[in-house]
Amino acid sequence: MKIFLLLLFTTINIITFSQEKRTISGFITNESTGEKLIGATIYDTVSKKGAGTNEYGFFSLTIPAKDAFIRVSYFRLQTKYTLCAKGRNDLNVALEEKVQNLKEITITSEGSKRTVESTNAGTIELQLDKVEKLPLILGEKDVLRVLQLLPGVKSGGEASSGIYVRGGGPDQNLILLDGVPIYNASHLFGFFSVFNSDALSNVTLVKGGFPARYGGRASSVLDMRMKEGNMKNYNVEGNVGIISSRVLVEGPIKKDKTAFSFSARRTYLDLLYRPFLLARKVDGGYFFHDFNTKIHHKINAKNHIFFSGYFGLDKVFVKDKGESSYDSEGNSYTSEFGAKLQWGNSIGAIRWNHIINPKLFLNTTATYSKYNFLIGGEFNEETKYTDGTTVKQNQSITYNSGIKDWGLKTDFTYFPNPNHNIKFGVSDTYHTFEPGITYVNFDDGNQQLDTAVGSKFQYSHEISLYAEDDYKINDRLKINFGLHHAIFLTGGKTYQVLQPRFSGNFMLDENSSIKLGVSRMAQFLHLLSNTGIGLPTDLWVPATKNVKPVLANQISLGYYREFSKQYNFSVEGYYKKMENLIQYEEGADFLAASEDWQEKIVVGQGWMYGGEVFLERKKGRLTGWIGYTLSWSERQFDDLNFGKKFFYRFDRRNDLSVVLTYDINEFWDLGMVFVYGTGNAVTLGSQNYSIAPNSLSNQYYQGVTNFEQLNGYRMPSYHRMDFGANYKKMKKWGHSVISFSVYNLYNRQNAFAIYQGTNTSNNPVLKQIALFPMIPSISWKFKFDFEKIKKNKLEKISNNTENEK
Amino acid sequence: MKNKLALIKYSLLLFLFALISCEKEIQYKGEGKDPVLVLNGINENDSIFRIYLERSYFFLSNESQSDKYIKTGATVTLTNLSSGEIFTMTNSSLDNKYEFPFVTSQNVKFKIEVSHPDYESISAEMTTVPKINLNAVDTSTFESNNGTRKKAVLKWNDPVGKNFYFVKVSVFNPEGAYTNMQYFSCLDPVFEDGGSSIVGESEYPEIYFTDELFDGNEKTLEIDFYSYKTDSIQNAPIYTYSLISMNKETYQYFISVKKASNVGFFTEPVKVFSNINNGFGIFGSMNFSNIVK
């Protein structure tokens, strides 16, 4: 705590105090929706001082106590100039939408300028416009899939959920939706993410140079904000696709006072093929749905309150009712079998924004997050005897795992002068872990069994304090430095980890800079995974007395350049070392319910290093980027692979993404994505041999397979091309976009898994399972423009009146 | 019950993948590894000392079992390090079995070396385990919610020093004239995971454990199992209670083989333990002590 106070006071003391100054503050919003803008730039053209809005759209700028001419800008929106007369201290500015034409494409220069000038290395602010033009996948646009196209961020391959950032695992990403952690970000085993991009307003990914306000994960932070709801007008938009549809409704409950936003999405593949299954006397299916909702209430100019929620569920189910059979004595026997697998997240948050004074902003959030995985089945048997008696036997078994969090956090943003932006805060999260419990139920009329077995619930508190300063030392050098102190209380054990953070940007000239990031991150939660591919079966478990938290130390250095005002180029190298990684021991299976998970794991360390190159064209008809990553990711566990280092399953030597969009005319645009990645590292045998003959046991296999080393074999490389075209048309009622897309254009059979099987001659061969072939799709996106409808209606009435006259 | 859960798991995943997946044969593109000699010899006290010799083979090979046997061409040298006696064999006794002209006795250190012109030479060392005999097995029956059960209390003296054990029970049914492994339950804290222990199905075909908790003391181990009802004394089942002690390497080998035999899609890969330098297999020792009741 002393260190925090020292940091805070040191920072404040070095701030130059001047009597001839004033502080202007307020919110920057979108004129048409009333939505607050994150990262908008406010610049006084007289004093040459500037500031940006924080993650809640608030800014504070201290300038000389004279008249100021303020420029407010934000990508995609029209830059606005406004006079801020001497003596005025509040400034709320609403920016209008840009009138788009062919020469002005959606990605603006402000956005790119910030990349070169921003302090934090390895931070990407995803402009959601980019998502719009990329090929859709089965009619769905997906932010996680777009992030996977950026250097340093990888997908795990087919059916692999989540993102793998700089050699880290899928559990090492802090995924925040409105400040609430999401524990499983995938639908359909990773084909889609749980984020309905219609409901999002801002997406930021931090993969290095972490600001001190973030903590709890070792590899990255993905901070997403949901739309706050349109304060001005009602908006209804949606998308109808081949396998799913979604809709977003937003608008004012009370104009300029209270707004809501609600979105929903569901797949209906199950409804389409279920009749075919039923014809085969089998019932089954798969679906997912999710709902996002948010209410924003402006109490007064200084107080805003937000309620947000998300609920999502994936479910696979099979039911089979056997036909009655009869024995020789005429007794009939009937059986039923049903099984289901489901997983989902539920989150909720209440947030209060308060302007304490023009220089001090407060955000307090209460959060709830739950992730649950369930697999289970029922077996029912009924025997009817000829004497009229009936004997029933019902059995059910359910395996359940999950995690539940309650959290409270308070964040302050203090703007002492334009050269400092200080953030500090405190939070506490109460975790409840349910790491794998099996419930068994049996009833045959005579005997009943109703019991549960498995790992016990575990509870822990995760408390964190932080302070950071974004400090502009001079026109060429900016740094962000701070401390994050985390305290984890679990099962009588307390861990305290002090995590220093630093990142700096040195401008070499107006268009190029060098960025350095150094950080230490602690992660108190582990994800136990059998496959490593982020299946919902994976278990979230806490650090315990025996299992220490993951510690990650990272250093990154990058060169950033903007040239010809339309290209961004960057090259960045990183080195990361992780300690206390956990993995299942040899032969462990997540379903071995009797055992405590701590008895099934081994603890080790990891090294990740590599380089990332990014080249982006952001203006013109043809836009897009090329991202390339060369990387290594290694692990070492004393009790695995004879203690020798081995490659992480998602070690990917080469990873390339090419993304292009092209505007043909005002109606048509095209999008193309090509990805290539070295195949995943898997364990495959090399030699077989016989088991020792012995008189002890006769149930062992006759032969075993020896593998040279863990993850010593490479799956075939992964590559794929997607293509899409959008046809846009303005209608009387609003906007219409018809999207045609093809996933996996040249039908590459990318391996999901490889295994030893047999061919038609019964000889052993190597086989692969590929999941997704070429998938064409068409979808229709609509957006009602109620202002336009109203205007058309009025015009029609007016015309009719004139005609009648 | 565990099997049922696995059945649910696989049926759901197969159902889902069947909707979208396709399977094809692919070429193996790894580095080919030369075959190595495999020596298997777990010698029991009071039995003929023997080993089995073969070579490993590419895991995608479809060679027949007998193609891998090393019957000739190898020079097998067994040295009794305790007495200095050396035995050399160049031909197998039968198939890949090499039998030496003596009976295994306890606490003797052996070294074995095998050379073959086509393969890298291998070697291993081991010491035969001491004889540890069951002192007694006391049996009785009791009534439980699930019917009549038989209780057996096994007693033996554990020698000082690290010892490794397996316990198993086999049952001979005179009526059908067959022998089965008898699944039993055991609540003694000494044994490691012996298989599934979901409540209601906590019965194992065998248990294995070390003497960490009773080193150098007399041990009593209580087990119980379902008791078969028979019509007559002549048809009463005959139980054989076995206490098997073994050296550390053999114990590690059996446990790793047991884990390797249960590998599935969701299971971490298992490397089978071997104490053969430059090769695979096991050169080990064990001692059987049986009481038939």
mmCIF file of N, CA and C in Angstrom, chain A residues 681-752:
data_model
loop_
_atom_site.group_PDB
_atom_site.id
_atom_site.type_symbol
_atom_site.label_atom_id
_atom_site.label_comp_id
_atom_site.label_asym_id
_atom_site.label_seq_id
_atom_site.Cartn_x
_atom_site.Cartn_y
_atom_site.Cartn_z
ATOM 1 N N ALA A 681 1.091 -28.948 -32.783
ATOM 2 C CA ALA A 681 1.998 -30.002 -32.316
ATOM 3 C C ALA A 681 1.189 -31.030 -31.524
ATOM 4 N N VAL A 682 1.270 -32.276 -31.928
ATOM 5 C CA VAL A 682 0.513 -33.331 -31.246
ATOM 6 C C VAL A 682 1.435 -34.504 -30.916
ATOM 7 N N THR A 683 0.945 -35.327 -30.029
ATOM 8 C CA THR A 683 1.729 -36.502 -29.632
ATOM 9 C C THR A 683 1.301 -37.687 -30.482
ATOM 10 N N LEU A 684 2.264 -38.267 -31.154
ATOM 11 C CA LEU A 684 1.966 -39.403 -32.022
ATOM 12 C C LEU A 684 3.031 -40.456 -31.774
ATOM 13 N N GLY A 685 2.648 -41.692 -31.869
ATOM 14 C CA GLY A 685 3.587 -42.776 -31.604
ATOM 15 C C GLY A 685 4.676 -42.867 -32.655
ATOM 16 N N SER A 686 5.716 -43.583 -32.299
ATOM 17 C CA SER A 686 6.747 -43.849 -33.294
ATOM 18 C C SER A 686 6.969 -45.355 -33.420
ATOM 19 N N GLN A 687 7.075 -46.042 -32.294
ATOM 20 C CA GLN A 687 7.354 -47.476 -32.322
ATOM 21 C C GLN A 687 6.363 -48.216 -31.412
ATOM 22 N N ASN A 688 5.970 -49.389 -31.844
ATOM 23 C CA ASN A 688 5.136 -50.252 -31.003
ATOM 24 C C ASN A 688 5.978 -51.414 -30.484
ATOM 25 N N TYR A 689 5.583 -51.969 -29.383
ATOM 26 C CA TYR A 689 6.243 -53.181 -28.896
ATOM 27 C C TYR A 689 5.319 -53.912 -27.930
ATOM 28 N N SER A 690 5.712 -55.125 -27.614
ATOM 29 C CA SER A 690 4.837 -55.977 -26.793
ATOM 30 C C SER A 690 5.038 -55.718 -25.305
ATOM 31 N N ILE A 691 3.977 -56.004 -24.591
ATOM 32 C CA ILE A 691 4.017 -55.925 -23.136
ATOM 33 C C ILE A 691 4.664 -57.194 -22.590
ATOM 34 N N ALA A 692 5.320 -57.038 -21.463
ATOM 35 C CA ALA A 692 5.991 -58.206 -20.856
ATOM 36 C C ALA A 692 4.961 -59.252 -20.455
ATOM 37 N N PRO A 693 5.149 -60.491 -20.892
ATOM 38 C CA PRO A 693 4.253 -61.552 -20.413
ATOM 39 C C PRO A 693 4.407 -61.675 -18.898
ATOM 40 N N ASN A 694 3.284 -61.816 -18.213
ATOM 41 C CA ASN A 694 3.364 -61.933 -16.750
ATOM 42 C C ASN A 694 2.134 -62.637 -16.229
ATOM 43 N N SER A 695 2.259 -63.157 -15.050
ATOM 44 C CA SER A 695 1.130 -63.886 -14.489
ATOM 45 C C SER A 695 0.325 -63.035 -13.524
ATOM 46 N N LEU A 696 0.616 -61.761 -13.491
ATOM 47 C CA LEU A 696 -0.088 -60.875 -12.573
ATOM 48 C C LEU A 696 -1.471 -60.507 -13.097
ATOM 49 N N SER A 697 -1.507 -60.130 -14.327
ATOM 50 C CA SER A 697 -2.764 -59.608 -14.841
ATOM 51 C C SER A 697 -2.936 -60.035 -16.285
ATOM 52 N N ASN A 698 -4.155 -60.333 -16.632
ATOM 53 C CA ASN A 698 -4.372 -60.779 -18.005
ATOM 54 C C ASN A 698 -5.225 -59.803 -18.802
ATOM 55 N N GLN A 699 -5.442 -58.600 -18.242
ATOM 56 C CA GLN A 699 -6.333 -57.706 -18.967
ATOM 57 C C GLN A 699 -5.591 -56.637 -19.739
ATOM 58 N N TYR A 700 -4.295 -56.599 -19.636
ATOM 59 C CA TYR A 700 -3.551 -55.542 -20.319
ATOM 60 C C TYR A 700 -3.484 -55.792 -21.815
ATOM 61 N N TYR A 701 -3.297 -54.687 -22.500
ATOM 62 C CA TYR A 701 -3.136 -54.790 -23.950
ATOM 63 C C TYR A 701 -1.860 -55.568 -24.257
ATOM 64 N N GLN A 702 -1.880 -56.159 -25.401
ATOM 65 C CA GLN A 702 -0.707 -56.933 -25.806
ATOM 66 C C GLN A 702 0.446 -56.038 -26.248
ATOM 67 N N GLY A 703 0.112 -54.846 -26.730
ATOM 68 C CA GLY A 703 1.176 -53.972 -27.208
ATOM 69 C C GLY A 703 0.965 -52.547 -26.755
ATOM 70 N N VAL A 704 2.048 -51.781 -26.723
ATOM 71 C CA VAL A 704 1.941 -50.360 -26.410
ATOM 72 C C VAL A 704 2.703 -49.580 -27.462
ATOM 73 N N THR A 705 2.391 -48.305 -27.524
ATOM 74 C CA THR A 705 3.053 -47.430 -28.480
ATOM 75 C C THR A 705 3.969 -46.488 -27.727
ATOM 76 N N ASN A 706 5.170 -46.381 -28.213
ATOM 77 C CA ASN A 706 6.107 -45.443 -27.614
ATOM 78 C C ASN A 706 6.112 -44.164 -28.439
ATOM 79 N N PHE A 707 6.100 -43.021 -27.776
ATOM 80 C CA PHE A 707 6.282 -41.765 -28.518
ATOM 81 C C PHE A 707 7.598 -41.148 -28.090
ATOM 82 N N GLU A 708 8.244 -40.529 -29.048
ATOM 83 C CA GLU A 708 9.571 -39.992 -28.782
ATOM 84 C C GLU A 708 9.503 -38.843 -27.792
ATOM 85 N N GLN A 709 8.581 -37.918 -28.048
ATOM 86 C CA GLN A 709 8.394 -36.826 -27.105
ATOM 87 C C GLN A 709 6.991 -36.261 -27.223
ATOM 88 N N LEU A 710 6.556 -35.607 -26.173
ATOM 89 C CA LEU A 710 5.227 -34.995 -26.177
ATOM 90 C C LEU A 710 5.152 -33.945 -27.284
ATOM 91 N N ASN A 711 4.041 -33.918 -27.955
ATOM 92 C CA ASN A 711 3.804 -32.944 -29.027
ATOM 93 C C ASN A 711 4.969 -32.912 -30.026
ATOM 94 N N GLY A 712 5.463 -34.076 -30.333
ATOM 95 C CA GLY A 712 6.629 -34.160 -31.218
ATOM 96 C C GLY A 712 6.277 -34.278 -32.689
ATOM 97 N N TYR A 713 4.999 -34.340 -33.003
ATOM 98 C CA TYR A 713 4.599 -34.491 -34.406
ATOM 99 C C TYR A 713 3.734 -33.297 -34.806
ATOM 100 N N ARG A 714 3.888 -32.871 -36.048
ATOM 101 C CA ARG A 714 3.112 -31.722 -36.538
ATOM 102 C C ARG A 714 1.931 -32.187 -37.386
ATOM 103 N N MET A 715 0.785 -31.671 -37.070
ATOM 104 C CA MET A 715 -0.366 -31.930 -37.920
ATOM 105 C C MET A 715 -0.142 -31.210 -39.244
ATOM 106 N N PRO A 716 -0.862 -31.584 -40.289
ATOM 107 C CA PRO A 716 -0.703 -30.857 -41.559
ATOM 108 C C PRO A 716 -0.980 -29.360 -41.340
ATOM 109 N N SER A 717 -0.304 -28.543 -42.113
ATOM 110 C CA SER A 717 -0.474 -27.100 -41.948
ATOM 111 C C SER A 717 -1.930 -26.698 -42.200
ATOM 112 N N TYR A 718 -2.291 -25.609 -41.590
ATOM 113 C CA TYR A 718 -3.675 -25.134 -41.703
ATOM 114 C C TYR A 718 -3.718 -23.971 -42.680
ATOM 115 N N HIS A 719 -4.526 -24.043 -43.678
ATOM 116 C CA HIS A 719 -4.756 -22.859 -44.501
ATOM 117 C C HIS A 719 -6.167 -22.869 -45.062
ATOM 118 N N ARG A 720 -6.632 -21.700 -45.358
ATOM 119 C CA ARG A 720 -8.048 -21.550 -45.720
ATOM 120 C C ARG A 720 -8.237 -20.194 -46.366
ATOM 121 N N MET A 721 -9.141 -20.126 -47.295
ATOM 122 C CA MET A 721 -9.504 -18.825 -47.859
ATOM 123 C C MET A 721 -11.019 -18.654 -47.768
ATOM 124 N N ASP A 722 -11.424 -17.495 -47.319
ATOM 125 C CA ASP A 722 -12.854 -17.164 -47.275
ATOM 126 C C ASP A 722 -13.084 -15.996 -48.224
ATOM 127 N N PHE A 723 -14.242 -15.990 -48.799
ATOM 128 C CA PHE A 723 -14.558 -14.911 -49.732
ATOM 129 C C PHE A 723 -15.984 -14.431 -49.465
ATOM 130 N N GLY A 724 -16.179 -13.139 -49.621
ATOM 131 C CA GLY A 724 -17.520 -12.620 -49.392
ATOM 132 C C GLY A 724 -17.826 -11.405 -50.249
ATOM 133 N N ALA A 725 -19.084 -11.187 -50.479
ATOM 134 C CA ALA A 725 -19.526 -10.003 -51.219
ATOM 135 C C ALA A 725 -20.779 -9.461 -50.556
ATOM 136 N N ASN A 726 -20.847 -8.149 -50.450
ATOM 137 C CA ASN A 726 -22.021 -7.514 -49.840
ATOM 138 C C ASN A 726 -22.711 -6.636 -50.870
ATOM 139 N N TYR A 727 -24.001 -6.763 -50.917
ATOM 140 C CA TYR A 727 -24.791 -5.899 -51.793
ATOM 141 C C TYR A 727 -25.654 -5.009 -50.897
ATOM 142 N N LYS A 728 -25.368 -3.706 -50.963
ATOM 143 C CA LYS A 728 -26.046 -2.773 -50.051
ATOM 144 C C LYS A 728 -27.069 -1.952 -50.824
ATOM 145 N N LYS A 729 -28.170 -1.748 -50.230
ATOM 146 C CA LYS A 729 -29.172 -0.920 -50.892
ATOM 147 C C LYS A 729 -29.968 -0.136 -49.859
ATOM 148 N N MET A 730 -30.199 1.132 -50.199
ATOM 149 C CA MET A 730 -31.043 1.950 -49.334
ATOM 150 C C MET A 730 -32.497 1.670 -49.712
ATOM 151 N N LYS A 731 -33.291 1.402 -48.733
ATOM 152 C CA LYS A 731 -34.714 1.151 -48.974
ATOM 153 C C LYS A 731 -35.523 2.285 -48.356
ATOM 154 N N LYS A 732 -36.790 2.241 -48.668
ATOM 155 C CA LYS A 732 -37.656 3.279 -48.094
ATOM 156 C C LYS A 732 -37.715 3.183 -46.575
ATOM 157 N N TRP A 733 -37.523 1.996 -46.094
ATOM 158 C CA TRP A 733 -37.616 1.772 -44.655
ATOM 159 C C TRP A 733 -36.265 1.758 -43.941
ATOM 160 N N GLY A 734 -35.152 1.811 -44.712
ATOM 161 C CA GLY A 734 -33.855 1.779 -44.052
ATOM 162 C C GLY A 734 -32.762 1.202 -44.938
ATOM 163 N N HIS A 735 -31.911 0.384 -44.351
ATOM 164 C CA HIS A 735 -30.776 -0.188 -45.067
ATOM 165 C C HIS A 735 -30.969 -1.693 -45.225
ATOM 166 N N SER A 736 -30.506 -2.178 -46.355
ATOM 167 C CA SER A 736 -30.562 -3.617 -46.587
ATOM 168 C C SER A 736 -29.209 -4.060 -47.142
ATOM 169 N N VAL A 737 -28.682 -5.110 -46.586
ATOM 170 C CA VAL A 737 -27.410 -5.659 -47.090
ATOM 171 C C VAL A 737 -27.589 -7.160 -47.276
ATOM 172 N N ILE A 738 -27.356 -7.607 -48.502
ATOM 173 C CA ILE A 738 -27.372 -9.049 -48.741
ATOM 174 C C ILE A 738 -25.921 -9.494 -48.849
ATOM 175 N N SER A 739 -25.553 -10.463 -48.048
ATOM 176 C CA SER A 739 -24.159 -10.920 -48.020
ATOM 177 C C SER A 739 -24.060 -12.341 -48.549
ATOM 178 N N PHE A 740 -23.141 -12.501 -49.483
ATOM 179 C CA PHE A 740 -22.841 -13.829 -49.996
ATOM 180 C C PHE A 740 -21.443 -14.169 -49.479
ATOM 181 N N SER A 741 -21.251 -15.343 -48.988
ATOM 182 C CA SER A 741 -19.912 -15.675 -48.521
ATOM 183 C C SER A 741 -19.633 -17.167 -48.673
ATOM 184 N N VAL A 742 -18.369 -17.454 -48.801
ATOM 185 C CA VAL A 742 -17.941 -18.855 -48.874
ATOM 186 C C VAL A 742 -16.812 -19.045 -47.865
ATOM 187 N N TYR A 743 -17.054 -19.896 -46.914
ATOM 188 C CA TYR A 743 -16.019 -20.253 -45.940
ATOM 189 C C TYR A 743 -15.233 -21.404 -46.526
ATOM 190 N N ASN A 744 -13.926 -21.324 -46.442
ATOM 191 C CA ASN A 744 -13.054 -22.386 -46.957
ATOM 192 C C ASN A 744 -13.284 -22.588 -48.458
ATOM 193 N N LEU A 745 -12.997 -21.544 -49.208
ATOM 194 C CA LEU A 745 -13.316 -21.456 -50.640
ATOM 195 C C LEU A 745 -12.815 -22.651 -51.443
ATOM 196 N N TYR A 746 -11.589 -23.090 -51.199
ATOM 197 C CA TYR A 746 -11.070 -24.200 -52.001
ATOM 198 C C TYR A 746 -11.161 -25.542 -51.261
ATOM 199 N N ASN A 747 -12.071 -25.595 -50.316
ATOM 200 C CA ASN A 747 -12.434 -26.848 -49.642
ATOM 201 C C ASN A 747 -11.236 -27.598 -49.076
ATOM 202 N N ARG A 748 -10.384 -26.884 -48.423
ATOM 203 C CA ARG A 748 -9.233 -27.499 -47.767
ATOM 204 C C ARG A 748 -9.734 -28.324 -46.582
ATOM 205 N N GLN A 749 -9.283 -29.559 -46.483
ATOM 206 C CA GLN A 749 -9.673 -30.385 -45.337
ATOM 207 C C GLN A 749 -8.630 -30.214 -44.245
ATOM 208 N N ASN A 750 -8.825 -29.209 -43.439
ATOM 209 C CA ASN A 750 -7.894 -28.943 -42.352
ATOM 210 C C ASN A 750 -8.132 -29.922 -41.203
ATOM 211 N N ALA A 751 -7.029 -30.406 -40.676
ATOM 212 C CA ALA A 751 -7.144 -31.459 -39.651
ATOM 213 C C ALA A 751 -7.596 -30.882 -38.324
ATOM 214 N N PHE A 752 -8.617 -31.495 -37.770
ATOM 215 C CA PHE A 752 -9.038 -31.189 -36.407
ATOM 216 C C PHE A 752 -8.273 -32.116 -35.444
#
